[in-house]
Short mmCIF file of C-alpha atoms and ligand atoms in Angstrom, two decimals:
data_model
loop_
_atom_site.label_atom_id
_atom_site.label_comp_id
_atom_site.label_asym_id
_atom_site.label_seq_id
_atom_site.Cartn_x
_atom_site.Cartn_y
_atom_site.Cartn_z
CA MET A 188 68.52 47.31 -67.42
CA ALA A 189 66.59 49.17 -70.10
CA GLY A 190 63.16 47.69 -70.66
CA ARG A 191 63.24 45.62 -67.48
CA HIS A 192 60.36 47.58 -66.09
CA LYS A 193 58.55 48.04 -69.36
CA GLU A 194 54.77 47.92 -69.32
CA LEU A 195 53.78 44.26 -69.40
CA THR A 196 50.61 43.08 -71.04
CA ALA A 197 48.69 39.83 -71.04
CA GLU A 198 50.01 39.36 -74.61
CA ASP A 199 53.57 39.11 -73.24
CA GLY A 200 52.48 36.11 -71.22
CA LYS A 201 50.96 34.38 -74.22
CA SER A 202 54.11 34.58 -76.33
CA CYS A 203 56.40 33.58 -73.48
CA PRO A 204 57.88 30.05 -73.47
CA ASN A 205 57.04 29.59 -69.78
CA LYS A 206 53.59 30.97 -70.35
CA LYS A 207 52.39 29.89 -66.91
CA THR A 208 53.56 32.72 -64.70
CA MET A 209 56.75 34.36 -66.00
CA ASN A 210 55.48 37.83 -66.76
CA LYS A 211 52.31 37.57 -64.78
CA LEU A 212 51.43 38.10 -61.19
CA THR A 213 49.37 35.32 -59.63
CA ILE A 214 46.89 36.12 -56.89
CA ALA A 215 45.13 33.68 -54.55
CA LEU A 216 41.55 34.58 -53.59
CA GLN A 217 39.01 32.72 -51.48
CA LYS A 218 37.01 30.37 -53.70
CA SER A 219 33.72 30.95 -51.91
CA GLY A 220 32.82 32.42 -48.55
CA ARG A 221 32.85 35.76 -46.84
CA LEU A 222 35.89 37.25 -48.57
CA HIS A 223 35.23 35.98 -52.09
CA GLU A 224 32.86 38.65 -53.35
CA ASP A 225 34.71 41.65 -51.90
CA SER A 226 38.05 40.33 -53.19
CA VAL A 227 36.75 39.94 -56.75
CA LYS A 228 35.00 43.33 -56.49
CA LEU A 229 38.23 45.01 -55.43
CA LEU A 230 40.08 43.70 -58.49
CA LYS A 231 37.21 44.84 -60.71
CA GLU A 232 37.25 48.31 -59.11
CA CYS A 233 40.96 48.38 -59.93
CA GLY A 234 39.91 48.11 -63.58
CA ILE A 235 40.98 44.47 -63.87
CA ASP A 236 38.72 42.54 -66.16
CA ILE A 237 37.88 39.16 -64.61
CA SER A 238 34.81 36.97 -64.35
CA ASN A 239 33.69 36.16 -60.77
CA GLY A 240 35.41 32.75 -60.90
CA LEU A 241 32.51 30.70 -59.55
CA ASN A 242 33.25 26.99 -60.12
CA LYS A 243 36.67 27.78 -61.53
CA LEU A 244 40.07 27.08 -60.04
CA LYS A 245 41.86 29.71 -62.07
CA ILE A 246 41.04 32.61 -64.37
CA GLU A 247 43.14 35.06 -66.33
CA ALA A 248 42.58 38.80 -66.37
CA GLU A 249 41.94 40.24 -69.82
CA ASN A 250 43.66 43.58 -69.46
CA PHE A 251 46.31 43.18 -66.72
CA PRO A 252 49.02 40.51 -66.45
CA LEU A 253 47.30 38.78 -63.58
CA GLU A 254 46.19 35.21 -63.05
CA VAL A 255 43.66 34.52 -60.28
CA PHE A 256 43.64 31.25 -58.35
CA PHE A 257 40.72 30.31 -56.10
CA PHE A 258 41.46 28.38 -52.90
CA ARG A 259 40.04 27.76 -49.42
CA ASP A 260 41.05 30.71 -47.25
CA ASP A 261 42.98 28.44 -44.86
CA ASP A 262 45.36 27.41 -47.66
CA ILE A 263 46.12 30.89 -48.99
CA PRO A 264 48.91 31.89 -46.53
CA GLN A 265 50.84 28.69 -47.17
CA TYR A 266 50.43 28.89 -50.95
CA VAL A 267 51.76 32.44 -50.92
CA GLU A 268 54.60 31.51 -48.57
CA GLU A 269 55.61 28.68 -50.92
CA GLY A 270 55.24 30.80 -54.06
CA VAL A 271 52.35 28.80 -55.56
CA ALA A 272 50.75 32.25 -55.81
CA ASP A 273 52.72 35.51 -55.66
CA ILE A 274 50.12 37.42 -53.68
CA GLY A 275 46.82 36.71 -51.96
CA ILE A 276 43.90 38.12 -50.02
CA VAL A 277 43.13 36.56 -46.65
CA GLY A 278 41.82 37.48 -43.20
CA GLU A 279 44.54 38.54 -40.75
CA ASN A 280 43.02 36.04 -38.31
CA VAL A 281 43.94 33.14 -40.62
CA LEU A 282 47.33 34.62 -41.44
CA VAL A 283 48.38 35.08 -37.83
CA GLU A 284 46.95 31.73 -36.74
CA LYS A 285 48.92 29.93 -39.47
CA GLN A 286 52.09 31.86 -38.53
CA SER A 287 52.97 32.13 -42.21
CA GLU A 288 56.12 33.84 -43.40
CA VAL A 289 54.71 36.30 -45.92
CA THR A 290 54.75 40.07 -46.32
CA VAL A 291 51.60 41.95 -45.33
CA VAL A 292 51.31 44.54 -48.09
CA GLU A 293 48.08 46.42 -47.37
CA PRO A 294 44.99 46.20 -45.14
CA LEU A 295 41.92 46.19 -47.40
CA GLY A 296 39.11 47.47 -45.16
CA PHE A 297 36.66 44.59 -45.67
CA GLY A 298 36.07 41.25 -43.88
CA LYS A 299 36.25 43.08 -40.57
CA CYS A 300 35.62 40.94 -37.50
CA ARG A 301 37.05 40.21 -34.08
CA LEU A 302 38.24 37.03 -32.43
CA SER A 303 36.54 36.96 -29.05
CA LEU A 304 36.19 34.83 -25.98
CA ALA A 305 32.54 34.16 -25.18
CA VAL A 306 30.90 32.54 -22.18
CA PRO A 307 27.34 31.34 -21.40
CA ARG A 308 25.05 34.31 -20.87
CA GLN A 309 24.15 33.27 -17.33
CA ALA A 310 27.80 32.77 -16.29
CA ASP A 311 29.02 35.03 -13.47
CA TYR A 312 31.89 36.27 -15.63
CA THR A 313 33.72 38.97 -13.73
CA GLY A 314 37.01 39.07 -15.61
CA ILE A 315 39.66 37.05 -17.37
CA ASN A 316 40.46 34.98 -14.24
CA TRP A 317 37.09 33.29 -14.65
CA LEU A 318 38.74 31.27 -17.46
CA ASN A 319 41.35 29.70 -15.17
CA GLY A 320 40.94 25.92 -15.28
CA LYS A 321 38.11 26.13 -17.83
CA ARG A 322 37.74 24.32 -21.18
CA ILE A 323 37.68 26.63 -24.22
CA ALA A 324 36.62 25.45 -27.70
CA THR A 325 38.18 27.20 -30.70
CA SER A 326 39.48 26.88 -34.25
CA TYR A 327 42.20 29.42 -33.36
CA LYS A 328 44.37 27.57 -30.89
CA ASN A 329 47.58 29.54 -31.56
CA LEU A 330 45.99 32.96 -31.21
CA LEU A 331 44.11 31.81 -28.13
CA GLN A 332 47.17 30.22 -26.51
CA GLN A 333 49.20 33.40 -27.08
CA TYR A 334 46.45 35.46 -25.47
CA LEU A 335 46.06 33.14 -22.48
CA ASN A 336 49.83 33.18 -21.97
CA SER A 337 49.89 36.96 -22.07
CA GLN A 338 47.17 37.04 -19.40
CA GLN A 339 48.74 34.21 -17.36
CA ILE A 340 45.62 32.09 -17.60
CA GLN A 341 45.80 28.29 -17.50
CA ALA A 342 42.94 26.81 -19.50
CA GLU A 343 42.36 23.69 -21.56
CA ILE A 344 42.02 24.39 -25.29
CA HIS A 345 39.75 22.12 -27.33
CA GLU A 346 40.48 22.58 -31.00
CA ILE A 347 37.43 22.09 -33.22
CA SER A 348 37.08 23.04 -36.85
CA GLY A 349 33.51 24.31 -37.13
CA SER A 350 30.30 25.20 -35.24
CA VAL A 351 32.39 26.30 -32.26
CA GLU A 352 29.43 28.23 -30.87
CA ILE A 353 27.50 25.06 -29.97
CA ALA A 354 30.32 23.63 -27.78
CA PRO A 355 29.11 25.03 -24.40
CA GLY A 356 25.51 23.99 -25.12
CA ILE A 357 26.50 20.34 -25.68
CA GLY A 358 28.83 20.26 -22.68
CA LEU A 359 32.06 20.14 -24.69
CA ALA A 360 33.44 23.38 -23.28
CA ASP A 361 32.83 26.11 -20.72
CA ALA A 362 33.66 28.95 -23.11
CA ILE A 363 34.51 29.51 -26.77
CA CYS A 364 36.93 31.66 -28.74
CA ASP A 365 35.53 32.45 -32.19
CA LEU A 366 35.10 35.15 -34.81
CA VAL A 367 32.33 37.65 -34.20
CA SER A 368 30.96 40.38 -36.44
CA SER A 369 27.35 41.29 -35.58
CA GLY A 370 27.23 39.13 -32.42
CA SER A 371 23.97 37.43 -33.50
CA THR A 372 25.52 33.92 -33.59
CA LEU A 373 26.66 34.31 -29.98
CA PHE A 374 23.25 35.62 -28.98
CA ALA A 375 21.39 32.79 -30.75
CA ASN A 376 23.52 30.26 -28.86
CA GLY A 377 23.01 31.75 -25.41
CA LEU A 378 26.53 33.20 -25.22
CA LYS A 379 27.92 36.64 -24.39
CA GLU A 380 31.14 38.23 -25.58
CA ALA A 381 33.65 38.38 -22.72
CA GLU A 382 36.98 39.54 -24.20
CA ILE A 383 38.15 40.67 -27.64
CA ILE A 384 41.50 39.06 -28.26
CA PHE A 385 42.26 40.05 -31.87
CA LYS A 386 40.80 42.49 -34.43
CA SER A 387 40.97 41.39 -38.04
CA GLU A 388 40.30 42.50 -41.59
CA ALA A 389 41.22 41.20 -45.03
CA VAL A 390 44.82 41.95 -46.02
CA LEU A 391 46.83 41.76 -49.22
CA ILE A 392 49.82 39.48 -48.66
CA ALA A 393 52.84 38.75 -50.86
CA HIS A 394 55.54 36.13 -51.20
CA ARG A 395 58.70 37.35 -49.42
CA GLU A 396 60.97 37.25 -52.46
CA LEU A 397 59.17 38.44 -55.56
CA SER A 398 61.18 38.92 -58.75
CA ALA A 399 61.71 42.53 -59.87
CA GLU A 400 59.10 42.07 -62.63
CA LYS A 401 56.50 40.74 -60.22
CA GLN A 402 57.27 43.44 -57.66
CA HIS A 403 56.74 46.02 -60.41
CA LEU A 404 53.34 44.50 -61.22
CA LEU A 405 52.45 44.38 -57.53
CA ASN A 406 53.35 48.08 -57.22
CA LYS A 407 51.03 48.87 -60.13
CA LEU A 408 48.21 46.90 -58.54
CA LEU A 409 48.84 48.47 -55.14
CA PHE A 410 48.71 51.96 -56.64
CA ARG A 411 45.23 51.15 -57.95
CA ILE A 412 44.09 49.53 -54.69
CA LYS A 413 45.13 52.61 -52.71
CA ALA A 414 43.23 54.88 -55.12
CA VAL A 415 40.09 52.74 -54.76
CA LYS A 416 40.43 52.62 -50.94
CA LYS A 417 40.96 56.34 -50.67
CA SER A 418 37.94 57.10 -52.82
CA LYS A 419 35.72 55.06 -50.48
CA HIS A 420 36.64 57.25 -47.51
CA ASN A 421 36.07 60.55 -49.30
CA LYS A 422 33.15 62.32 -50.90
CA TYR A 423 33.05 65.03 -53.52
CA ILE A 424 31.03 68.01 -52.33
CA LEU A 425 29.51 70.85 -54.36
CA LEU A 426 27.68 73.83 -52.90
CA ASN A 427 26.59 77.35 -53.61
CA ALA A 428 27.74 80.16 -51.37
CA PRO A 429 27.34 83.95 -51.25
CA ASN A 430 30.67 85.55 -52.23
CA GLU A 431 31.08 87.33 -48.90
CA LYS A 432 31.09 83.90 -47.18
CA LEU A 433 33.71 82.30 -49.47
CA ASP A 434 36.63 82.88 -47.10
CA VAL A 435 35.00 81.22 -44.13
CA ILE A 436 33.58 78.36 -46.25
CA CYS A 437 36.99 77.66 -47.79
CA ARG A 438 38.48 77.46 -44.31
CA ILE A 439 35.93 74.77 -43.38
CA LEU A 440 36.58 72.77 -46.59
CA PRO A 441 40.14 71.48 -46.83
CA GLY A 442 39.99 69.99 -50.38
CA MET A 443 42.81 68.00 -51.99
CA LYS A 444 44.85 71.15 -52.56
CA SER A 445 42.29 73.85 -51.99
CA PRO A 446 38.60 74.13 -52.97
CA THR A 447 37.64 75.02 -56.57
CA ILE A 448 35.55 78.21 -56.85
CA LEU A 449 33.46 78.98 -59.94
CA PRO A 450 31.18 82.01 -60.37
CA LEU A 451 27.45 81.30 -60.69
CA ALA A 452 25.28 83.01 -63.31
CA GLU A 453 23.54 84.83 -60.42
CA PRO A 454 25.70 87.80 -59.38
CA GLY A 455 27.25 87.64 -55.89
CA TRP A 456 27.19 83.82 -55.71
CA SER A 457 29.80 81.11 -56.39
CA SER A 458 29.89 77.35 -56.65
CA VAL A 459 32.47 75.69 -54.39
CA HIS A 460 33.79 72.15 -55.05
CA SER A 461 35.90 70.11 -52.67
CA VAL A 462 36.66 66.68 -51.20
CA VAL A 463 35.65 65.75 -47.67
CA HIS A 464 36.79 62.81 -45.55
CA GLU A 465 33.97 60.64 -44.15
CA ASP A 466 35.22 61.00 -40.56
CA LYS A 467 34.45 64.71 -40.52
CA PHE A 468 31.64 64.66 -43.01
CA TRP A 469 28.54 65.54 -40.94
CA GLU A 470 30.42 68.01 -38.80
CA ILE A 471 31.57 69.87 -41.94
CA ILE A 472 28.08 69.85 -43.51
CA GLU A 473 26.60 71.39 -40.35
CA GLN A 474 29.25 74.14 -40.30
CA LEU A 475 28.72 74.87 -44.01
CA LYS A 476 24.96 75.21 -43.56
CA ALA A 477 25.47 77.48 -40.57
CA GLU A 478 27.68 79.72 -42.73
CA GLY A 479 25.01 80.09 -45.44
CA ALA A 480 25.95 77.35 -47.93
CA GLN A 481 23.03 76.25 -50.10
CA GLY A 482 22.26 73.48 -52.61
CA ILE A 483 24.83 71.14 -51.09
CA LEU A 484 25.43 68.07 -53.28
CA VAL A 485 27.50 65.11 -52.13
CA VAL A 486 28.76 62.67 -54.74
CA PRO A 487 30.70 59.39 -54.38
CA ILE A 488 34.21 59.32 -55.82
CA GLU A 489 35.17 56.37 -58.01
CA LYS A 490 38.96 56.63 -57.83
CA MET A 491 41.15 59.11 -55.98
CA ILE A 492 44.75 59.67 -57.02
CA VAL A 493 46.70 62.10 -54.89
O1 PRT B 284 35.67 27.56 -47.23
P1 PRT B 284 36.75 28.39 -46.62
O2 PRT B 284 37.66 27.62 -45.71
O3 PRT B 284 37.46 29.22 -47.66
O4 PRT B 284 35.97 29.49 -45.74
P2 PRT B 284 35.63 29.53 -44.16
O5 PRT B 284 34.27 28.94 -43.97
O6 PRT B 284 36.77 29.02 -43.35
O7 PRT B 284 35.63 31.08 -43.89
P3 PRT B 284 34.46 32.18 -44.06
O8 PRT B 284 34.11 32.36 -45.51
O9 PRT B 284 33.36 31.96 -43.10
O10 PRT B 284 35.28 33.46 -43.54
C1 PRT B 284 36.38 33.94 -44.23
C2 PRT B 284 36.97 35.10 -43.46
O11 PRT B 284 35.99 36.13 -43.32
C3 PRT B 284 37.39 34.82 -42.03
O12 PRT B 284 38.65 34.18 -41.94
C4 PRT B 284 37.43 36.22 -41.45
O13 PRT B 284 38.65 36.86 -41.77
C5 PRT B 284 36.29 36.94 -42.19
N1 PRT B 284 35.07 37.10 -41.38
C6 PRT B 284 34.47 38.30 -41.14
C7 PRT B 284 34.36 36.15 -40.75
C8 PRT B 284 33.30 36.81 -40.11
N2 PRT B 284 33.39 38.14 -40.39
C9 PRT B 284 32.34 36.03 -39.37
N3 PRT B 284 31.41 36.60 -38.81
N4 PRT B 284 34.50 34.82 -40.70
C10 PRT B 284 33.60 34.09 -40.01
N5 PRT B 284 32.53 34.64 -39.37
C11 PRT B 284 31.60 33.66 -38.70
C12 PRT B 284 32.03 33.27 -37.29
O14 PRT B 284 32.94 32.19 -37.33
C13 PRT B 284 30.70 32.88 -36.65
O15 PRT B 284 30.33 31.58 -37.00
O16 PRT B 284 30.33 34.22 -38.57
C14 PRT B 284 29.75 33.84 -37.32
C15 PRT B 284 29.61 35.07 -36.45
O17 PRT B 284 29.01 36.11 -37.15
P4 PRT B 284 28.01 37.10 -36.41
O18 PRT B 284 27.69 38.17 -37.40
O19 PRT B 284 26.80 36.28 -36.04
O20 PRT B 284 28.72 37.65 -35.20
ZN1 ZN B 285 38.44 28.33 -43.97
#
């Protein structure tokens, strides 16, 4: 239908009889906690004008048809499944534990952690069989049960909602299964990591049956998210090279299509511009220096559209 996928603006929402959500996408973000700041930052990097939402339940974006709801992270999968919000940002650990029926749209690269089994530091842990017949405290009973089943371990799961790490110290459990990032909480509580059972990061999720209009808005948002993500993994590099070395230097630098070469005012020299992925960054710099590149500048990229 002509106009069905026309560009929608926040103004459309204001003049609409069902102003609430008809031509707007609604997104659920964590109200406060470890994912809040990075989630808000991501939307801002996507050029979406929102305040940080502290002490607010809901805010509207100024320049994109998006309404932001702030919830506890545990509630986000269910709210998206039920369509209270169209999309949301939540840790995969919560999503999988809640067994919610939503679509995982895109991993977001922040909120990285692992769900691990940990045992007292002095325990003679020699392998997973050590856990047979033991009591394990966790807030992730589904993920833990699945893992124990897969390893054919019979253990007693004690579900607790917070401060899981203190359970062995107070005699409530022999081991724990909890989220770990730096490992300092385990260390401070006299525990050691025994097995990693799940690796997690924040993901963008969506309701399974979005209307065509909302899907169109989600596609627009996703396009921006991918450009922001890509830019974070790449750097723009500028260097000066003697002309006789240009061939070899261009072979080292892949670029988005191919490197840009501009002549310098000094005869016999050129400036070479390209984009380098962070994985190969230092290796490439070393090769460039070895081939006679000089004045190497490395600049962050704000958005990258390929
Ligand atoms: O209030 P609300 O219910 O919304 O928040 P919450 O308190 O349940 O969750 P929050 O804000 O702590 O975490 C939100 C999400 O961040 C989690 O679901 C994970 O996806 C992700 N995340 C990443 C983490 C961690 N890293 C993390 N380290 N969540 C929790 N932790 C905790 C962990 O439970 C342990 O207590 O940090 C401690 C371990 O950290 P290290 O660095 O000492 O190993
Ligand atoms: Zn929570």
